[in-house]
PDB file of C-alpha atoms in Angstrom:
ATOM      1  CA  MET A   1    -103.747  34.564 -45.559  1.00 90.00           C
ATOM      2  CA  TYR A   2    -100.085  34.275 -45.881  1.00 90.00           C
ATOM      3  CA  ILE A   3     -98.352  34.383 -48.670  1.00 91.00           C
ATOM      4  CA  LEU A   4     -94.937  32.986 -49.064  1.00 91.00           C
ATOM      5  CA  VAL A   5     -93.554  33.913 -52.591  1.00 91.00           C
ATOM      6  CA  TYR A   6     -90.117  32.101 -53.995  1.00 91.00           C
ATOM      7  CA  VAL A   7     -88.932  33.329 -57.839  1.00 88.00           C
ATOM      8  CA  ASP A   8     -92.254  31.990 -59.307  1.00 84.00           C
ATOM      9  CA  ASP A   9     -93.198  29.333 -56.400  1.00 88.00           C
ATOM     10  CA  LEU A  10     -95.911  30.736 -54.274  1.00 90.00           C
ATOM     11  CA  VAL A  11     -97.758  28.910 -51.397  1.00 92.00           C
ATOM     12  CA  ILE A  12    -100.654  29.654 -49.814  1.00 91.00           C
ATOM     13  CA  VAL A  13    -101.713  29.626 -46.167  1.00 89.00           C
ATOM     14  CA  CYS A  14    -105.144  30.731 -45.139  1.00 88.00           C
ATOM     15  CA  ASN A  15    -107.639  28.689 -42.617  1.00 85.00           C
ATOM     16  CA  ASN A  16    -110.887  29.659 -45.498  1.00 88.00           C
ATOM     17  CA  LYS A  17    -110.408  27.440 -48.469  1.00 89.00           C
ATOM     18  CA  ALA A  18    -113.058  29.970 -50.309  1.00 93.00           C
ATOM     19  CA  ALA A  19    -110.887  32.936 -49.573  1.00 93.00           C
ATOM     20  CA  ILE A  20    -108.000  30.901 -51.326  1.00 91.00           C
ATOM     21  CA  CYS A  21    -109.933  30.393 -54.017  1.00 90.00           C
ATOM     22  CA  GLU A  22    -110.970  33.479 -54.721  1.00 92.00           C
ATOM     23  CA  PHE A  23    -106.891  34.415 -54.417  1.00 91.00           C
ATOM     24  CA  GLN A  24    -105.917  31.733 -57.092  1.00 90.00           C
ATOM     25  CA  ALA A  25    -108.853  33.494 -59.477  1.00 90.00           C
ATOM     26  CA  TYR A  26    -107.387  37.059 -59.143  1.00 90.00           C
ATOM     27  CA  LEU A  27    -103.655  34.895 -59.970  1.00 89.00           C
ATOM     28  CA  SER A  28    -104.687  33.220 -62.853  1.00 88.00           C
ATOM     29  CA  ARG A  29    -106.463  36.647 -64.158  1.00 88.00           C
ATOM     30  CA  CYS A  30    -103.098  38.985 -63.775  1.00 88.00           C
ATOM     31  CA  PHE A  31    -100.529  36.134 -64.484  1.00 87.00           C
ATOM     32  CA  HIS A  32    -100.294  31.935 -65.959  1.00 85.00           C
ATOM     33  CA  MET A  33     -99.830  29.741 -63.151  1.00 84.00           C
ATOM     34  CA  LYS A  34    -100.750  26.424 -62.809  1.00 85.00           C
ATOM     35  CA  ASP A  35    -101.880  25.402 -58.858  1.00 86.00           C
ATOM     36  CA  LEU A  36    -100.368  21.930 -58.030  1.00 87.00           C
ATOM     37  CA  GLY A  37    -103.232  21.375 -55.332  1.00 87.00           C
ATOM     38  CA  LYS A  38    -102.199  21.115 -51.351  1.00 89.00           C
ATOM     39  CA  LEU A  39     -98.407  21.714 -50.349  1.00 90.00           C
ATOM     40  CA  LYS A  40     -96.142  17.879 -51.085  1.00 92.00           C
ATOM     41  CA  TYR A  41     -93.060  19.841 -52.318  1.00 91.00           C
ATOM     42  CA  PHE A  42     -91.107  22.930 -51.599  1.00 91.00           C
ATOM     43  CA  LEU A  43     -87.541  24.283 -52.312  1.00 90.00           C
ATOM     44  CA  GLY A  44     -86.113  20.215 -51.723  1.00 90.00           C
ATOM     45  CA  ILE A  45     -88.752  19.957 -48.450  1.00 92.00           C
ATOM     46  CA  GLU A  46     -91.234  17.050 -49.005  1.00 93.00           C
ATOM     47  CA  VAL A  47     -94.217  18.136 -46.521  1.00 92.00           C
ATOM     48  CA  ALA A  48     -96.833  15.108 -45.244  1.00 92.00           C
ATOM     49  CA  GLN A  49     -99.955  16.105 -44.017  1.00 89.00           C
ATOM     50  CA  SER A  50    -102.172  14.136 -41.465  1.00 88.00           C
ATOM     51  CA  SER A  51    -104.581  14.052 -38.830  1.00 88.00           C
ATOM     52  CA  LYS A  52    -101.747  13.857 -36.031  1.00 88.00           C
ATOM     53  CA  GLY A  53     -99.952  16.953 -37.768  1.00 90.00           C
ATOM     54  CA  ILE A  54     -97.683  18.146 -40.500  1.00 91.00           C
ATOM     55  CA  PHE A  55     -94.229  16.250 -41.358  1.00 92.00           C
ATOM     56  CA  ILE A  56     -91.307  18.544 -42.940  1.00 93.00           C
ATOM     57  CA  CYS A  57     -88.238  16.629 -44.095  1.00 93.00           C
ATOM     58  CA  GLN A  58     -85.420  16.811 -47.256  1.00 94.00           C
ATOM     59  CA  ARG A  59     -85.489  13.020 -47.912  1.00 94.00           C
ATOM     60  CA  LYS A  60     -84.872  13.702 -51.921  1.00 94.00           C
ATOM     61  CA  TYR A  61     -82.524  16.462 -50.827  1.00 95.00           C
ATOM     62  CA  ALA A  62     -80.379  14.242 -48.606  1.00 94.00           C
ATOM     63  CA  LEU A  63     -80.139  11.165 -50.832  1.00 94.00           C
ATOM     64  CA  ASP A  64     -78.816  13.446 -53.702  1.00 95.00           C
ATOM     65  CA  ILE A  65     -76.227  14.008 -51.568  1.00 95.00           C
ATOM     66  CA  LEU A  66     -75.505  10.751 -50.935  1.00 95.00           C
ATOM     67  CA  THR A  67     -76.244   9.932 -55.211  1.00 95.00           C
ATOM     68  CA  GLU A  68     -73.421  12.999 -55.867  1.00 94.00           C
ATOM     69  CA  THR A  69     -70.885  12.116 -53.619  1.00 93.00           C
ATOM     70  CA  GLY A  70     -70.965   8.651 -54.659  1.00 93.00           C
ATOM     71  CA  LEU A  71     -72.171   7.287 -50.429  1.00 93.00           C
ATOM     72  CA  LEU A  72     -75.695   5.781 -51.762  1.00 90.00           C
ATOM     73  CA  GLY A  73     -74.027   2.188 -51.233  1.00 88.00           C
ATOM     74  CA  SER A  74     -71.984   3.024 -47.863  1.00 89.00           C
ATOM     75  CA  LYS A  75     -72.266   2.056 -45.226  1.00 92.00           C
ATOM     76  CA  PRO A  76     -73.914   4.061 -42.933  1.00 93.00           C
ATOM     77  CA  ALA A  77     -72.412   5.571 -39.958  1.00 92.00           C
ATOM     78  CA  SER A  78     -74.223   5.893 -36.575  1.00 91.00           C
ATOM     79  CA  ILE A  79     -73.074   9.701 -35.281  1.00 92.00           C
ATOM     80  CA  PRO A  80     -72.336  12.183 -38.404  1.00 94.00           C
ATOM     81  CA  MET A  81     -69.093  13.482 -35.880  1.00 93.00           C
ATOM     82  CA  LYS A  82     -66.563  11.215 -33.718  1.00 91.00           C
ATOM     83  CA  GLU A  83     -65.857  12.238 -30.499  1.00 88.00           C
ATOM     84  CA  ASN A  84     -62.869  14.574 -29.687  1.00 87.00           C
ATOM     85  CA  HIS A  85     -62.262  15.655 -33.068  1.00 88.00           C
ATOM     86  CA  GLN A  86     -59.328  17.729 -33.627  1.00 85.00           C
ATOM     87  CA  LEU A  87     -60.615  19.155 -36.987  1.00 88.00           C
ATOM     88  CA  ALA A  88     -59.566  22.851 -36.096  1.00 86.00           C
ATOM     89  CA  LEU A  89     -55.769  21.534 -35.433  1.00 86.00           C
ATOM     90  CA  ALA A  90     -55.973  19.252 -38.545  1.00 83.00           C
ATOM     91  CA  SER A  91     -52.238  20.058 -40.435  1.00 83.00           C
ATOM     92  CA  ASP A  92     -52.170  17.319 -43.062  1.00 85.00           C
ATOM     93  CA  THR A  93     -52.259  17.662 -46.757  1.00 87.00           C
ATOM     94  CA  PRO A  94     -54.853  20.210 -47.945  1.00 90.00           C
ATOM     95  CA  MET A  95     -57.112  19.353 -50.792  1.00 89.00           C
ATOM     96  CA  ILE A  96     -56.495  19.642 -54.485  1.00 89.00           C
ATOM     97  CA  ASP A  97     -59.737  20.838 -55.229  1.00 90.00           C
ATOM     98  CA  PRO A  98     -61.331  22.143 -52.703  1.00 92.00           C
ATOM     99  CA  ALA A  99     -64.651  23.427 -54.919  1.00 94.00           C
ATOM    100  CA  ARG A 100     -65.873  19.946 -54.076  1.00 94.00           C
ATOM    101  CA  TYR A 101     -65.867  20.285 -50.420  1.00 95.00           C
ATOM    102  CA  ARG A 102     -67.157  24.108 -50.175  1.00 95.00           C
ATOM    103  CA  ARG A 103     -70.256  22.296 -52.807  1.00 96.00           C
ATOM    104  CA  LEU A 104     -70.679  19.835 -49.966  1.00 96.00           C
ATOM    105  CA  VAL A 105     -70.922  21.846 -46.832  1.00 96.00           C
ATOM    106  CA  GLY A 106     -73.210  23.879 -48.516  1.00 95.00           C
ATOM    107  CA  ARG A 107     -75.671  21.639 -49.604  1.00 95.00           C
ATOM    108  CA  LEU A 108     -75.495  20.133 -46.187  1.00 96.00           C
ATOM    109  CA  ILE A 109     -75.587  23.764 -44.386  1.00 95.00           C
ATOM    110  CA  TYR A 110     -79.143  23.955 -46.427  1.00 95.00           C
ATOM    111  CA  LEU A 111     -80.005  20.768 -45.181  1.00 94.00           C
ATOM    112  CA  ASN A 112     -79.796  22.215 -41.609  1.00 92.00           C
ATOM    113  CA  LEU A 113     -83.325  23.208 -41.753  1.00 92.00           C
ATOM    114  CA  THR A 114     -84.880  19.942 -41.046  1.00 93.00           C
ATOM    115  CA  ARG A 115     -82.251  18.100 -39.606  1.00 92.00           C
ATOM    116  CA  PRO A 116     -80.947  19.780 -35.930  1.00 93.00           C
ATOM    117  CA  ASP A 117     -79.198  16.561 -35.579  1.00 92.00           C
ATOM    118  CA  LEU A 118     -76.253  18.093 -37.874  1.00 94.00           C
ATOM    119  CA  CYS A 119     -76.088  21.471 -36.644  1.00 94.00           C
ATOM    120  CA  TYR A 120     -72.879  20.805 -34.509  1.00 95.00           C
ATOM    121  CA  SER A 121     -71.368  18.877 -37.232  1.00 95.00           C
ATOM    122  CA  VAL A 122     -72.147  20.919 -40.213  1.00 95.00           C
ATOM    123  CA  HIS A 123     -70.891  24.067 -37.431  1.00 95.00           C
ATOM    124  CA  ILE A 124     -67.709  23.030 -37.465  1.00 94.00           C
ATOM    125  CA  LEU A 125     -67.143  22.257 -40.939  1.00 95.00           C
ATOM    126  CA  SER A 126     -68.264  25.043 -42.339  1.00 94.00           C
ATOM    127  CA  GLN A 127     -65.334  27.145 -40.456  1.00 93.00           C
ATOM    128  CA  PHE A 128     -62.683  25.454 -43.316  1.00 92.00           C
ATOM    129  CA  MET A 129     -63.931  26.863 -46.513  1.00 92.00           C
ATOM    130  CA  GLN A 130     -61.476  28.287 -47.323  1.00 89.00           C
ATOM    131  CA  HIS A 131     -58.391  25.633 -46.993  1.00 90.00           C
ATOM    132  CA  PRO A 132     -59.584  22.359 -46.475  1.00 93.00           C
ATOM    133  CA  THR A 133     -57.562  19.385 -45.934  1.00 93.00           C
ATOM    134  CA  GLN A 134     -58.000  15.695 -46.286  1.00 93.00           C
ATOM    135  CA  SER A 135     -59.549  14.864 -42.455  1.00 93.00           C
ATOM    136  CA  GLN A 136     -61.655  17.741 -42.611  1.00 94.00           C
ATOM    137  CA  TRP A 137     -62.684  16.176 -45.924  1.00 94.00           C
ATOM    138  CA  ASP A 138     -63.276  13.210 -44.612  1.00 94.00           C
ATOM    139  CA  ALA A 139     -65.111  14.215 -41.615  1.00 95.00           C
ATOM    140  CA  ALA A 140     -67.700  15.983 -44.003  1.00 95.00           C
ATOM    141  CA  LEU A 141     -68.198  12.138 -45.987  1.00 96.00           C
ATOM    142  CA  ARG A 142     -68.774  10.572 -42.193  1.00 95.00           C
ATOM    143  CA  VAL A 143     -71.633  13.659 -42.206  1.00 95.00           C
ATOM    144  CA  VAL A 144     -73.142  11.978 -45.558  1.00 96.00           C
ATOM    145  CA  ARG A 145     -72.591   8.131 -44.561  1.00 96.00           C
ATOM    146  CA  TYR A 146     -74.332   9.506 -41.602  1.00 95.00           C
ATOM    147  CA  LEU A 147     -77.728  10.428 -43.053  1.00 94.00           C
ATOM    148  CA  LYS A 148     -77.606   6.937 -44.840  1.00 92.00           C
ATOM    149  CA  SER A 149     -78.873   5.775 -41.871  1.00 89.00           C
ATOM    150  CA  SER A 150     -81.807   7.523 -41.777  1.00 87.00           C
ATOM    151  CA  PRO A 151     -82.469  10.084 -45.150  1.00 91.00           C
ATOM    152  CA  GLY A 152     -86.200  10.817 -44.344  1.00 89.00           C
ATOM    153  CA  GLN A 153     -85.629  11.862 -40.804  1.00 91.00           C
ATOM    154  CA  GLY A 154     -87.601  15.206 -40.447  1.00 91.00           C
ATOM    155  CA  ILE A 155     -90.057  16.679 -37.456  1.00 92.00           C
ATOM    156  CA  LEU A 156     -93.826  16.558 -37.024  1.00 91.00           C
ATOM    157  CA  LEU A 157     -95.224  19.970 -36.240  1.00 91.00           C
ATOM    158  CA  ARG A 158     -97.953  17.887 -33.997  1.00 90.00           C
ATOM    159  CA  THR A 159    -102.410  19.056 -34.055  1.00 90.00           C
ATOM    160  CA  ASP A 160    -102.164  18.443 -30.567  1.00 88.00           C
ATOM    161  CA  SER A 161     -99.782  21.379 -29.463  1.00 86.00           C
ATOM    162  CA  ASN A 162    -100.581  23.323 -26.753  1.00 89.00           C
ATOM    163  CA  LEU A 163     -98.687  26.392 -28.373  1.00 91.00           C
ATOM    164  CA  VAL A 164     -96.747  27.167 -25.336  1.00 93.00           C
ATOM    165  CA  LEU A 165     -93.060  27.677 -25.955  1.00 95.00           C
ATOM    166  CA  ASP A 166     -90.285  26.029 -24.514  1.00 95.00           C
ATOM    167  CA  ALA A 167     -86.414  26.829 -24.459  1.00 96.00           C
ATOM    168  CA  TYR A 168     -83.500  25.234 -23.932  1.00 96.00           C
ATOM    169  CA  CYS A 169     -80.335  26.826 -24.427  1.00 95.00           C
ATOM    170  CA  ASP A 170     -76.167  25.741 -23.611  1.00 94.00           C
ATOM    171  CA  ALA A 171     -72.439  27.160 -23.838  1.00 93.00           C
ATOM    172  CA  ASP A 172     -69.162  24.791 -25.049  1.00 92.00           C
ATOM    173  CA  TRP A 173     -66.969  27.307 -23.237  1.00 92.00           C
ATOM    174  CA  ALA A 174     -63.760  28.261 -24.818  1.00 88.00           C
ATOM    175  CA  SER A 175     -64.301  25.402 -27.093  1.00 88.00           C
ATOM    176  CA  CYS A 176     -62.477  26.634 -30.577  1.00 86.00           C
ATOM    177  CA  PRO A 177     -58.797  25.537 -29.568  1.00 87.00           C
ATOM    178  CA  LEU A 178     -58.052  28.556 -31.992  1.00 85.00           C
ATOM    179  CA  SER A 179     -59.354  31.192 -30.460  1.00 89.00           C
ATOM    180  CA  ARG A 180     -60.739  29.992 -27.679  1.00 92.00           C
ATOM    181  CA  ARG A 181     -63.946  31.792 -28.213  1.00 92.00           C
ATOM    182  CA  SER A 182     -67.283  29.630 -26.867  1.00 93.00           C
ATOM    183  CA  LEU A 183     -70.277  28.111 -28.696  1.00 92.00           C
ATOM    184  CA  THR A 184     -73.724  29.557 -28.050  1.00 94.00           C
ATOM    185  CA  THR A 185     -76.795  26.888 -28.404  1.00 95.00           C
ATOM    186  CA  HIS A 186     -80.110  27.169 -28.005  1.00 95.00           C
ATOM    187  CA  PHE A 187     -83.458  24.828 -28.817  1.00 95.00           C
ATOM    188  CA  ILE A 188     -86.960  25.839 -28.928  1.00 95.00           C
ATOM    189  CA  PHE A 189     -89.535  23.929 -28.974  1.00 94.00           C
ATOM    190  CA  LEU A 190     -93.715  25.154 -29.329  1.00 93.00           C
ATOM    191  CA  GLY A 191     -95.751  22.345 -27.910  1.00 89.00           C
ATOM    192  CA  GLY A 192     -93.539  19.853 -28.262  1.00 87.00           C
ATOM    193  CA  SER A 193     -92.429  20.454 -31.573  1.00 91.00           C
ATOM    194  CA  PRO A 194     -88.882  21.573 -32.758  1.00 93.00           C
ATOM    195  CA  ILE A 195     -89.283  24.948 -34.599  1.00 93.00           C
ATOM    196  CA  SER A 196     -85.983  26.884 -33.659  1.00 94.00           C
ATOM    197  CA  TRP A 197     -82.421  25.916 -33.375  1.00 94.00           C
ATOM    198  CA  LYS A 198     -78.434  27.328 -33.240  1.00 94.00           C
ATOM    199  CA  THR A 199     -74.892  26.657 -32.826  1.00 94.00           C
ATOM    200  CA  LYS A 200     -73.078  30.151 -33.520  1.00 93.00           C
ATOM    201  CA  LYS A 201     -69.176  31.336 -31.949  1.00 93.00           C
ATOM    202  CA  GLN A 202     -69.441  33.683 -29.617  1.00 92.00           C
ATOM    203  CA  THR A 203     -67.684  36.756 -31.480  1.00 88.00           C
ATOM    204  CA  THR A 204     -65.494  37.453 -28.094  1.00 86.00           C
ATOM    205  CA  VAL A 205     -63.805  35.138 -25.828  1.00 90.00           C
ATOM    206  CA  SER A 206     -65.251  34.854 -22.380  1.00 89.00           C
ATOM    207  CA  ARG A 207     -63.118  34.562 -19.376  1.00 86.00           C
ATOM    208  CA  SER A 208     -65.248  31.979 -17.410  1.00 87.00           C
ATOM    209  CA  SER A 209     -68.110  29.422 -18.312  1.00 89.00           C
ATOM    210  CA  ALA A 210     -70.328  31.750 -16.098  1.00 88.00           C
ATOM    211  CA  GLU A 211     -69.621  34.390 -18.643  1.00 89.00           C
ATOM    212  CA  ALA A 212     -70.114  31.860 -22.025  1.00 92.00           C
ATOM    213  CA  GLU A 213     -73.470  30.788 -20.507  1.00 92.00           C
ATOM    214  CA  TYR A 214     -74.991  34.178 -19.504  1.00 91.00           C
ATOM    215  CA  ARG A 215     -74.556  35.036 -23.390  1.00 91.00           C
ATOM    216  CA  ALA A 216     -76.210  31.845 -24.246  1.00 93.00           C
ATOM    217  CA  LEU A 217     -78.770  33.126 -22.174  1.00 93.00           C
ATOM    218  CA  ALA A 218     -78.968  36.938 -23.727  1.00 93.00           C
ATOM    219  CA  SER A 219     -78.919  35.379 -27.014  1.00 94.00           C
ATOM    220  CA  THR A 220     -81.909  32.632 -26.785  1.00 96.00           C
ATOM    221  CA  THR A 221     -84.046  35.668 -25.239  1.00 95.00           C
ATOM    222  CA  CYS A 222     -83.599  37.170 -28.008  1.00 95.00           C
ATOM    223  CA  GLU A 223     -85.104  34.802 -30.276  1.00 96.00           C
ATOM    224  CA  ILE A 224     -87.777  34.274 -28.150  1.00 96.00           C
ATOM    225  CA  ILE A 225     -89.022  37.514 -28.173  1.00 95.00           C
ATOM    226  CA  TRP A 226     -89.033  37.061 -32.375  1.00 95.00           C
ATOM    227  CA  LEU A 227     -90.826  34.001 -31.967  1.00 95.00           C
ATOM    228  CA  LYS A 228     -93.583  35.663 -29.732  1.00 95.00           C
ATOM    229  CA  GLY A 229     -93.891  38.708 -31.900  1.00 93.00           C
ATOM    230  CA  LEU A 230     -94.329  36.219 -35.227  1.00 91.00           C
ATOM    231  CA  LEU A 231     -97.164  34.042 -33.062  1.00 92.00           C
ATOM    232  CA  ARG A 232     -98.825  37.204 -32.833  1.00 91.00           C
ATOM    233  CA  SER A 233     -98.732  38.046 -36.346  1.00 88.00           C
ATOM    234  CA  PHE A 234    -100.039  34.649 -36.335  1.00 87.00           C
ATOM    235  CA  GLY A 235    -102.715  35.752 -34.118  1.00 87.00           C
ATOM    236  CA  ILE A 236    -101.436  33.328 -31.643  1.00 89.00           C
ATOM    237  CA  GLY A 237    -101.414  35.173 -28.457  1.00 89.00           C
ATOM    238  CA  HIS A 238     -98.424  33.879 -25.929  1.00 89.00           C
ATOM    239  CA  PRO A 239     -99.188  35.762 -22.471  1.00 89.00           C
ATOM    240  CA  LYS A 240     -97.548  33.342 -20.355  1.00 92.00           C
ATOM    241  CA  PRO A 241     -93.492  33.909 -19.306  1.00 94.00           C
ATOM    242  CA  VAL A 242     -91.227  31.034 -21.578  1.00 95.00           C
ATOM    243  CA  SER A 243     -89.570  28.109 -19.862  1.00 95.00           C
ATOM    244  CA  LEU A 244     -86.257  28.816 -20.332  1.00 95.00           C
ATOM    245  CA  HIS A 245     -83.757  25.640 -19.102  1.00 95.00           C
ATOM    246  CA  CYS A 246     -79.856  26.550 -18.362  1.00 94.00           C
ATOM    247  CA  ASP A 247     -77.760  23.774 -16.207  1.00 92.00           C
ATOM    248  CA  SER A 248     -75.528  26.972 -15.319  1.00 91.00           C
ATOM    249  CA  GLN A 249     -76.039  28.261 -11.558  1.00 91.00           C
ATOM    250  CA  ALA A 250     -73.909  30.717 -12.006  1.00 88.00           C
ATOM    251  CA  ALA A 251     -75.653  32.167 -15.032  1.00 89.00           C
ATOM    252  CA  LEU A 252     -79.113  31.614 -13.549  1.00 89.00           C
ATOM    253  CA  HIS A 253     -77.759  33.596  -9.922  1.00 87.00           C
ATOM    254  CA  ILE A 254     -76.498  36.829 -12.066  1.00 84.00           C
ATOM    255  CA  ALA A 255     -79.659  36.774 -14.055  1.00 85.00           C
ATOM    256  CA  ASN A 256     -82.572  36.595 -10.556  1.00 81.00           C
ATOM    257  CA  ASN A 257     -79.678  39.116  -9.019  1.00 76.00           C
ATOM    258  CA  PRO A 258     -81.134  42.518  -9.549  1.00 66.00           C
ATOM    259  CA  VAL A 259     -77.861  44.019  -8.003  1.00 67.00           C
ATOM    260  CA  PHE A 260     -74.393  43.883 -10.494  1.00 58.00           C
ATOM    261  CA  HIS A 261     -71.290  43.476  -8.553  1.00 56.00           C
ATOM    262  CA  GLU A 262     -67.960  44.163 -10.331  1.00 50.00           C
ATOM    263  CA  ARG A 263     -67.381  40.621 -12.133  1.00 58.00           C
ATOM    264  CA  THR A 264     -70.275  41.095 -14.486  1.00 64.00           C
ATOM    265  CA  LYS A 265     -69.341  44.725 -15.598  1.00 62.00           C
ATOM    266  CA  HIS A 266     -67.633  43.054 -19.230  1.00 63.00           C
ATOM    267  CA  ILE A 267     -71.432  41.902 -19.641  1.00 73.00           C
ATOM    268  CA  GLU A 268     -73.218  44.497 -17.829  1.00 74.00           C
ATOM    269  CA  ILE A 269     -75.568  44.949 -21.220  1.00 79.00           C
ATOM    270  CA  ASP A 270     -76.270  41.590 -21.242  1.00 82.00           C
ATOM    271  CA  CYS A 271     -77.282  41.730 -17.772  1.00 81.00           C
ATOM    272  CA  HIS A 272     -80.100  44.350 -17.739  1.00 82.00           C
ATOM    273  CA  PHE A 273     -81.017  42.885 -20.934  1.00 88.00           C
ATOM    274  CA  VAL A 274     -81.901  40.099 -19.204  1.00 90.00           C
ATOM    275  CA  ARG A 275     -82.855  40.786 -16.213  1.00 87.00           C
ATOM    276  CA  ASP A 276     -85.516  43.246 -17.471  1.00 90.00           C
ATOM    277  CA  GLU A 277     -87.039  40.177 -19.870  1.00 92.00           C
ATOM    278  CA  ILE A 278     -87.797  38.166 -16.777  1.00 92.00           C
ATOM    279  CA  LEU A 279     -89.507  41.442 -14.762  1.00 89.00           C
ATOM    280  CA  ARG A 280     -91.533  42.312 -17.934  1.00 91.00           C
ATOM    281  CA  GLY A 281     -92.636  38.330 -17.584  1.00 92.00           C
ATOM    282  CA  THR A 282     -91.033  37.269 -20.787  1.00 93.00           C
ATOM    283  CA  ILE A 283     -89.072  34.569 -19.866  1.00 93.00           C
ATOM    284  CA  VAL A 284     -88.578  32.435 -16.669  1.00 94.00           C
ATOM    285  CA  PRO A 285     -85.166  30.773 -16.349  1.00 93.00           C
ATOM    286  CA  SER A 286     -84.494  28.114 -14.319  1.00 93.00           C
ATOM    287  CA  TYR A 287     -82.586  25.425 -13.609  1.00 94.00           C
ATOM    288  CA  ILE A 288     -81.871  22.198 -15.275  1.00 92.00           C
ATOM    289  CA  HIS A 289     -79.576  19.116 -15.034  1.00 92.00           C
ATOM    290  CA  THR A 290     -76.743  18.765 -17.596  1.00 88.00           C
ATOM    291  CA  THR A 291     -77.743  14.918 -18.474  1.00 86.00           C
ATOM    292  CA  SER A 292     -81.224  16.589 -19.320  1.00 87.00           C
ATOM    293  CA  GLN A 293     -80.244  19.470 -20.805  1.00 91.00           C
ATOM    294  CA  LEU A 294     -81.622  18.879 -24.555  1.00 91.00           C
ATOM    295  CA  ALA A 295     -79.244  21.789 -26.111  1.00 92.00           C
ATOM    296  CA  ASP A 296     -76.118  19.688 -25.458  1.00 91.00           C
ATOM    297  CA  ILE A 297     -76.151  18.036 -28.294  1.00 91.00           C
ATOM    298  CA  LEU A 298     -76.032  20.796 -30.330  1.00 92.00           C
ATOM    299  CA  THR A 299     -72.468  22.283 -28.417  1.00 92.00           C
ATOM    300  CA  LYS A 300     -70.441  18.941 -28.790  1.00 90.00           C
ATOM    301  CA  ALA A 301     -69.742  15.606 -30.965  1.00 89.00           C
ATOM    302  CA  MET A 302     -70.808  12.619 -28.332  1.00 90.00           C
ATOM    303  CA  ARG A 303     -70.927   9.296 -27.970  1.00 90.00           C
ATOM    304  CA  ARG A 304     -73.784   7.072 -29.598  1.00 90.00           C
ATOM    305  CA  ARG A 305     -75.806   5.979 -26.852  1.00 90.00           C
ATOM    306  CA  GLN A 306     -75.555   9.902 -25.407  1.00 90.00           C
ATOM    307  CA  PHE A 307     -76.304  11.151 -29.014  1.00 90.00           C
ATOM    308  CA  GLN A 308     -79.042   8.542 -29.891  1.00 88.00           C
ATOM    309  CA  THR A 309     -80.798   9.298 -26.441  1.00 89.00           C
ATOM    310  CA  LEU A 310     -81.215  13.373 -26.910  1.00 90.00           C
ATOM    311  CA  LEU A 311     -82.154  12.882 -30.476  1.00 88.00           C
ATOM    312  CA  LEU A 312     -85.302  10.924 -29.120  1.00 86.00           C
ATOM    313  CA  LYS A 313     -85.816  13.372 -26.413  1.00 88.00           C
ATOM    314  CA  LEU A 314     -85.721  16.100 -29.295  1.00 86.00           C
ATOM    315  CA  GLY A 315     -88.785  14.613 -31.322  1.00 79.00           C
ATOM    316  CA  ILE A 316     -86.572  13.901 -34.344  1.00 82.00           C
ATOM    317  CA  SER A 317     -88.927  11.060 -35.847  1.00 76.00           C
ATOM    318  CA  THR A 318     -88.890   9.650 -39.529  1.00 76.00           C
ATOM    319  CA  PHE A 319     -91.863   7.809 -41.839  1.00 70.00           C
ATOM    320  CA  HIS A 320     -89.718   6.372 -44.358  1.00 60.00           C
ATOM    321  CA  ALA A 321     -87.931   2.949 -43.829  1.00 50.00           C
ATOM    322  CA  PRO A 322     -84.006   3.203 -44.084  1.00 48.00           C
ATOM    323  CA  THR A 323     -82.522   2.798 -48.057  1.00 43.00           C
TER     324      THR A 323
END
């Protein structure tokens, strides 16, 4: 039995209905509580269960954002952010009321729980919380207009899952025009259902694209180790190595080469860490062509066709008709 507690809300998960009833009876003796039945809504997350699996989305939360910004009747945008944007270099008029920007971006950050397609856009927008400009505000409103096209988009956790992890990692070398730090991204599936994704700026400047990609490899390996431990706590073993797909031949050669040469001294800790996990059978790094790299959607703003193609491959779906 697993119990998720948030203030005065509880979610109880167990494969024994009698045990759930017994635990609810115990809680009722200790506290004044109400049983709301099967989980349908929790902290802005909507849950729909069927024979195909569990579908989670934040449709009401997305519609609340549209209503608050006054864009409920606006024309939908096909992509969340324009390609080749220069938001980090924007020097136009500062916003008179930056609190509006901070509130909107804060709400979009929470929407990332079920919307990996917003991960890159929100990552960029969240860097300008202190002094947002008008162009950055317009970019945030474009993300909201993108929500208008599919507010009910979410993730289906399939019942026919084989419970096998499959991971993709990528990096965008020196992508920040101000600090020249690279972006690290990963996207991890459990039996074809997306369960973990992240876009994060690296803490140090990488001197080559191979180094940036290798740091992404190391960071994704950490996430895989954590996920395997989480699955173990649910009684799900994962004895086979996790396939870790990377589109950098140089990073893969470093990972599979037991001899560390002078060019890898500055990332020696990452090299030893990844190499040890390969020998332990935790991961199996493999090459994937850039056009098939699913984590690419988390590293940059894309054209509509490329964006929608990757979105379809990620298993993102919607059970609601557009508003």
